[in-house]
Amino acid sequence: MHSFPKPALAMVETMREAAAAEPERAVSFQGCPGANSHRAATEAAGDYLPLPCFSFADAIDAVKEKHAACAMIPIDNSQAGRVADIHFLLPESGLYIVGEHFMDIHHALMATDTKGPFTAAYSHPHALSQSRHYLRERDVTPLSFADTAGSAAHVADMGDPSFAAIAPALAADLYGLKIVEHNVEDAADNTTRFVVLAREPLDPASLNGQIAMTTFVFEVKNIPAALYKAMGGFATNGVNMTKLESYQKGASFSATTFYADIVGTPGDPAVDRALEELAFHCKELRILGSYRQARPRG
């Protein structure tokens, strides 16, 4: 609680009290009120109670400990790539992906005064990366903060007009800042993909008749051509893999883990055959969930 900047504390406390009264309606997210994850939860969940958490691990723990029904977690961005630590947190969480949500991301530069000049701008590392050209052209130093809205609250608390924040425009209203410039992201099509995490997975059979996705992680056996052979089952069975990313697990640098998304769900004969072949070549395979596809992928 005390890790949040002072201007956000009262709002955080009010939201936490409301969520504690009705945890079955609560959606946890990382960041202060007004963060992009807060907005994503509002868009995707409708009638819900926001539960702001300081870290991604805290947001996940809120679901595991039944303080929230689900968590809204950003997983990757069209400009900045995957969100750090998420690929480690998801498999270890014991939670399941039950939905996805794509959201257009627009940042605003905000400060206590619009005059400038600004020596530095605070924001989440991903937001800073999404606005790196904008900042470089203006000789503004990027400074990392835990989340976008939190950076706005921090700048408001500092009260130094030479410091700015990059955050959703809503954060300026919430924390009493003035917007210097809207849409400071470098790409007009800047988009973040969020996933919804819950304690229980969806039954793949409940997704019949819908275009659905399945996410899983796996570690292939440490033998030549293992990954090539493991992927062959998806090609021969006509299963579309829309994402495949690798990350290191442990300090040996020989145990590479892969994160993958496919179109389809277990129960579909083609998917079952592909996953069976994958498992044959793997030391570990874990399904993280099946869910309705939110956006068609070309």
mmCIF file with all atom_site columns, C-alpha atoms in Angstrom, residues 30 55-61 64 73-75 83-97 195 197 217 247 259 286 288:
data_model
loop_
_atom_site.group_PDB
_atom_site.id
_atom_site.type_symbol
_atom_site.label_atom_id
_atom_site.label_alt_id
_atom_site.label_comp_id
_atom_site.label_asym_id
_atom_site.label_entity_id
_atom_site.label_seq_id
_atom_site.pdbx_PDB_ins_code
_atom_site.Cartn_x
_atom_site.Cartn_y
_atom_site.Cartn_z
_atom_site.occupancy
_atom_site.B_iso_or_equiv
_atom_site.pdbx_formal_charge
_atom_site.auth_seq_id
_atom_site.auth_comp_id
_atom_site.auth_asym_id
_atom_site.auth_atom_id
_atom_site.pdbx_PDB_model_num
ATOM 1  C CA . GLN A 1 30  ? -0.874 -3.611  -11.673 1.00 0.00 ? 30  GLN A CA 1
ATOM 2  C CA . SER A 1 55  ? 3.253  -5.219  -8.871  1.00 0.00 ? 55  SER A CA 1
ATOM 3  C CA . PHE A 1 56  ? 2.229  -7.899  -11.353 1.00 0.00 ? 56  PHE A CA 1
ATOM 4  C CA . ALA A 1 57  ? 2.975  -10.517 -8.695  1.00 0.00 ? 57  ALA A CA 1
ATOM 5  C CA . ASP A 1 58  ? 0.640  -8.711  -6.282  1.00 0.00 ? 58  ASP A CA 1
ATOM 6  C CA . ALA A 1 59  ? -2.145 -8.646  -8.883  1.00 0.00 ? 59  ALA A CA 1
ATOM 7  C CA . ILE A 1 60  ? -1.717 -12.382 -9.488  1.00 0.00 ? 60  ILE A CA 1
ATOM 8  C CA . ASP A 1 61  ? -1.602 -13.128 -5.760  1.00 0.00 ? 61  ASP A CA 1
ATOM 9  C CA . LYS A 1 64  ? -4.834 -16.753 -5.943  1.00 0.00 ? 64  LYS A CA 1
ATOM 10 C CA . ILE A 1 73  ? -2.331 -8.364  -17.106 1.00 0.00 ? 73  ILE A CA 1
ATOM 11 C CA . PRO A 1 74  ? -0.519 -6.805  -20.110 1.00 0.00 ? 74  PRO A CA 1
ATOM 12 C CA . ILE A 1 75  ? 1.514  -9.397  -21.937 1.00 0.00 ? 75  ILE A CA 1
ATOM 13 C CA . VAL A 1 83  ? 6.256  -7.209  -20.901 1.00 0.00 ? 83  VAL A CA 1
ATOM 14 C CA . ALA A 1 84  ? 9.182  -8.141  -18.660 1.00 0.00 ? 84  ALA A CA 1
ATOM 15 C CA . ASP A 1 85  ? 8.705  -11.022 -16.190 1.00 0.00 ? 85  ASP A CA 1
ATOM 16 C CA . ILE A 1 86  ? 5.241  -12.014 -17.443 1.00 0.00 ? 86  ILE A CA 1
ATOM 17 C CA . HIS A 1 87  ? 6.477  -15.167 -19.161 1.00 0.00 ? 87  HIS A CA 1
ATOM 18 C CA . PHE A 1 88  ? 7.996  -16.271 -15.852 1.00 0.00 ? 88  PHE A CA 1
ATOM 19 C CA . LEU A 1 89  ? 5.041  -15.222 -13.707 1.00 0.00 ? 89  LEU A CA 1
ATOM 20 C CA . LEU A 1 90  ? 2.310  -16.883 -15.772 1.00 0.00 ? 90  LEU A CA 1
ATOM 21 C CA . PRO A 1 91  ? 3.523  -20.509 -15.626 1.00 0.00 ? 91  PRO A CA 1
ATOM 22 C CA . GLU A 1 92  ? 4.422  -20.185 -11.953 1.00 0.00 ? 92  GLU A CA 1
ATOM 23 C CA . SER A 1 93  ? 1.156  -18.520 -10.952 1.00 0.00 ? 93  SER A CA 1
ATOM 24 C CA . GLY A 1 94  ? -1.108 -21.566 -11.073 1.00 0.00 ? 94  GLY A CA 1
ATOM 25 C CA . LEU A 1 95  ? -3.716 -19.361 -12.773 1.00 0.00 ? 95  LEU A CA 1
ATOM 26 C CA . TYR A 1 96  ? -5.223 -19.815 -16.233 1.00 0.00 ? 96  TYR A CA 1
ATOM 27 C CA . ILE A 1 97  ? -5.774 -17.493 -19.168 1.00 0.00 ? 97  ILE A CA 1
ATOM 28 C CA . VAL A 1 195 ? -4.765 -11.440 -20.835 1.00 0.00 ? 195 VAL A CA 1
ATOM 29 C CA . LEU A 1 197 ? -6.212 -14.654 -15.492 1.00 0.00 ? 197 LEU A CA 1
ATOM 30 C CA . VAL A 1 217 ? 4.593  -23.307 -22.406 1.00 0.00 ? 217 VAL A CA 1
ATOM 31 C CA . TYR A 1 247 ? 13.181 -17.455 -22.732 1.00 0.00 ? 247 TYR A CA 1
ATOM 32 C CA . TYR A 1 259 ? 5.764  -19.739 -24.911 1.00 0.00 ? 259 TYR A CA 1
ATOM 33 C CA . ARG A 1 286 ? 1.831  -27.029 -19.645 1.00 0.00 ? 286 ARG A CA 1
ATOM 34 C CA . LEU A 1 288 ? -2.099 -22.158 -19.650 1.00 0.00 ? 288 LEU A CA 1
#
